[in-house]
Each structure stands twice: as C-alpha cells, then as structure tokens.
Short mmCIF file of N, CA and C in Angstrom, two decimals:
data_model
loop_
_atom_site.label_atom_id
_atom_site.label_comp_id
_atom_site.label_asym_id
_atom_site.label_seq_id
_atom_site.Cartn_x
_atom_site.Cartn_y
_atom_site.Cartn_z
N MET A 253 0.83 -1.20 0.00
CA MET A 253 0.00 0.00 0.00
C MET A 253 0.87 1.26 0.00
N GLN A 254 1.99 1.18 0.68
CA GLN A 254 2.90 2.33 0.76
C GLN A 254 3.46 2.69 -0.62
N LEU A 255 3.78 1.68 -1.41
CA LEU A 255 4.34 1.93 -2.74
C LEU A 255 3.34 2.62 -3.65
N GLN A 256 2.07 2.24 -3.51
CA GLN A 256 1.04 2.87 -4.34
C GLN A 256 0.93 4.37 -4.03
N GLY A 257 1.03 4.71 -2.76
CA GLY A 257 0.99 6.11 -2.37
C GLY A 257 2.17 6.89 -2.93
N LEU A 258 3.33 6.24 -2.94
CA LEU A 258 4.52 6.89 -3.51
C LEU A 258 4.36 7.11 -5.01
N GLY A 259 3.72 6.17 -5.68
CA GLY A 259 3.49 6.32 -7.12
C GLY A 259 2.59 7.51 -7.41
N VAL A 260 1.54 7.66 -6.60
CA VAL A 260 0.63 8.79 -6.78
C VAL A 260 1.37 10.10 -6.51
N LEU A 261 2.17 10.11 -5.46
CA LEU A 261 2.95 11.30 -5.12
C LEU A 261 3.92 11.64 -6.26
N ALA A 262 4.57 10.64 -6.80
CA ALA A 262 5.50 10.86 -7.91
C ALA A 262 4.78 11.41 -9.13
N MET A 263 3.58 10.90 -9.41
CA MET A 263 2.82 11.40 -10.56
C MET A 263 2.40 12.85 -10.36
N LEU A 264 1.98 13.18 -9.13
CA LEU A 264 1.58 14.56 -8.85
C LEU A 264 2.78 15.50 -8.97
N LEU A 265 3.91 15.09 -8.41
CA LEU A 265 5.11 15.91 -8.51
C LEU A 265 5.52 16.11 -9.97
N THR A 266 5.43 15.05 -10.75
CA THR A 266 5.77 15.14 -12.18
C THR A 266 4.82 16.09 -12.89
N ALA A 267 3.53 15.98 -12.57
CA ALA A 267 2.53 16.82 -13.23
C ALA A 267 2.74 18.30 -12.89
N VAL A 268 3.34 18.58 -11.76
CA VAL A 268 3.59 19.97 -11.38
C VAL A 268 4.95 20.45 -11.86
N LEU A 269 5.97 19.61 -11.69
CA LEU A 269 7.34 20.05 -11.96
C LEU A 269 7.68 20.15 -13.44
N VAL A 270 7.14 19.25 -14.26
CA VAL A 270 7.46 19.29 -15.69
C VAL A 270 6.97 20.59 -16.35
N PRO A 271 5.71 21.00 -16.15
CA PRO A 271 5.30 22.29 -16.74
C PRO A 271 6.08 23.47 -16.18
N LEU A 272 6.42 23.42 -14.89
CA LEU A 272 7.23 24.50 -14.31
C LEU A 272 8.61 24.55 -14.97
N ALA A 273 9.19 23.41 -15.20
CA ALA A 273 10.51 23.37 -15.86
C ALA A 273 10.41 23.91 -17.28
N LEU A 274 9.33 23.56 -17.99
CA LEU A 274 9.15 24.07 -19.35
C LEU A 274 8.96 25.59 -19.35
N LEU A 275 8.17 26.10 -18.39
CA LEU A 275 7.98 27.54 -18.29
C LEU A 275 9.30 28.25 -18.00
N LEU A 276 10.08 27.68 -17.10
CA LEU A 276 11.37 28.28 -16.76
C LEU A 276 12.31 28.29 -17.97
N ALA A 277 12.34 27.18 -18.70
CA ALA A 277 13.20 27.10 -19.88
C ALA A 277 12.77 28.11 -20.94
N THR A 278 11.45 28.27 -21.11
CA THR A 278 10.94 29.24 -22.08
C THR A 278 11.31 30.65 -21.67
N TRP A 279 11.14 30.95 -20.39
CA TRP A 279 11.46 32.28 -19.88
C TRP A 279 12.95 32.60 -20.07
N VAL A 280 13.80 31.62 -19.75
CA VAL A 280 15.25 31.82 -19.90
C VAL A 280 15.59 32.05 -21.37
N ALA A 281 14.98 31.28 -22.26
CA ALA A 281 15.25 31.45 -23.70
C ALA A 281 14.83 32.83 -24.18
N LEU A 282 13.68 33.31 -23.71
CA LEU A 282 13.22 34.64 -24.10
C LEU A 282 14.16 35.72 -23.56
N GLN A 283 14.62 35.56 -22.34
CA GLN A 283 15.56 36.54 -21.77
C GLN A 283 16.86 36.56 -22.55
N MET A 284 17.35 35.40 -22.93
CA MET A 284 18.59 35.33 -23.71
C MET A 284 18.40 35.98 -25.08
N ALA A 285 17.25 35.73 -25.71
CA ALA A 285 16.97 36.32 -27.02
C ALA A 285 16.91 37.84 -26.90
N ARG A 286 16.30 38.33 -25.82
CA ARG A 286 16.22 39.78 -25.61
C ARG A 286 17.61 40.34 -25.36
N LEU A 287 18.43 39.59 -24.63
CA LEU A 287 19.77 40.04 -24.28
C LEU A 287 20.63 40.23 -25.53
N ILE A 288 20.52 39.32 -26.49
CA ILE A 288 21.35 39.43 -27.70
C ILE A 288 20.67 40.26 -28.79
N GLY A 289 19.49 40.82 -28.48
CA GLY A 289 18.85 41.71 -29.44
C GLY A 289 18.13 41.01 -30.58
N LEU A 290 17.68 39.81 -30.35
CA LEU A 290 17.02 39.05 -31.41
C LEU A 290 15.70 39.68 -31.87
N PRO A 291 14.82 40.15 -30.96
CA PRO A 291 13.57 40.76 -31.44
C PRO A 291 13.81 41.96 -32.34
N GLY A 292 14.79 42.80 -31.99
CA GLY A 292 15.11 43.95 -32.83
C GLY A 292 15.62 43.52 -34.20
N LEU A 293 16.41 42.47 -34.20
CA LEU A 293 16.95 41.95 -35.46
C LEU A 293 15.83 41.41 -36.35
N ILE A 294 14.91 40.66 -35.75
CA ILE A 294 13.78 40.12 -36.51
C ILE A 294 12.92 41.26 -37.05
N GLY A 295 12.67 42.28 -36.22
CA GLY A 295 11.89 43.42 -36.67
C GLY A 295 12.58 44.16 -37.80
N GLN A 296 13.89 44.27 -37.73
CA GLN A 296 14.64 44.96 -38.79
C GLN A 296 14.55 44.17 -40.10
N ILE A 297 14.67 42.86 -40.03
CA ILE A 297 14.56 42.02 -41.22
C ILE A 297 13.17 42.15 -41.83
N ALA A 298 12.13 42.13 -40.97
CA ALA A 298 10.75 42.28 -41.48
C ALA A 298 10.57 43.64 -42.13
N ALA A 299 11.11 44.70 -41.53
CA ALA A 299 10.99 46.04 -42.11
C ALA A 299 11.72 46.10 -43.45
N ASP A 300 12.88 45.46 -43.55
CA ASP A 300 13.62 45.44 -44.81
C ASP A 300 12.83 44.74 -45.90
N ILE A 301 12.17 43.63 -45.54
CA ILE A 301 11.38 42.88 -46.52
C ILE A 301 10.21 43.74 -47.01
N VAL A 302 9.51 44.40 -46.05
CA VAL A 302 8.38 45.24 -46.42
C VAL A 302 8.84 46.40 -47.29
N ASN A 303 9.94 47.02 -46.94
CA ASN A 303 10.45 48.15 -47.72
C ASN A 303 10.85 47.72 -49.13
N ALA A 304 11.48 46.55 -49.24
CA ALA A 304 11.87 46.04 -50.55
C ALA A 304 10.62 45.76 -51.40
N TYR A 305 9.60 45.20 -50.79
CA TYR A 305 8.35 44.92 -51.51
C TYR A 305 7.70 46.21 -51.99
N ARG A 306 7.65 47.22 -51.12
CA ARG A 306 7.06 48.50 -51.50
C ARG A 306 7.87 49.16 -52.61
N GLN A 307 9.18 49.05 -52.54
CA GLN A 307 10.04 49.65 -53.55
C GLN A 307 9.80 48.98 -54.90
N ARG A 308 9.64 47.66 -54.89
CA ARG A 308 9.40 46.93 -56.15
C ARG A 308 8.06 47.30 -56.76
N ARG A 309 7.06 47.54 -55.90
CA ARG A 309 5.74 47.90 -56.43
C ARG A 309 5.76 49.30 -57.03
N LYS A 310 6.62 50.17 -56.51
CA LYS A 310 6.73 51.53 -57.06
C LYS A 310 7.31 51.51 -58.46
N ASP A 311 8.33 50.67 -58.66
CA ASP A 311 9.05 50.65 -59.95
C ASP A 311 8.21 50.14 -61.09
#
C-alpha cells in the first residue's frame, strides 16, 4: 500500500514540476533572445522585406 501512495505522489510531482521546468526554460530562452537583441533583429529584417516589396511595387 505504501508503494502505491509513492506512485501517486511521484505522478503529482511530475505533473507539477514538468510544466514548471518548461515555463522556466521558455522564460530563460526569451531573456537570452532579448539580451542578444534578437527581437530587434527580426523586426529589422521584417521592415527590410516590407520596404523592398514597396520599392518593387513603385518601380
């Protein structure tokens, strides 16, 4: 009976800790991307693409 209780406890801990670990990993990845300026770089690339498209339509 004791082992069954430990299994339930392990499942509950897993159900709580795995999503927390995923959230933490996502947060760390976003902070690192912000630190190296990735969002600004992506925005600059998108602006360049839009500007090139507009320039081509003008010609």
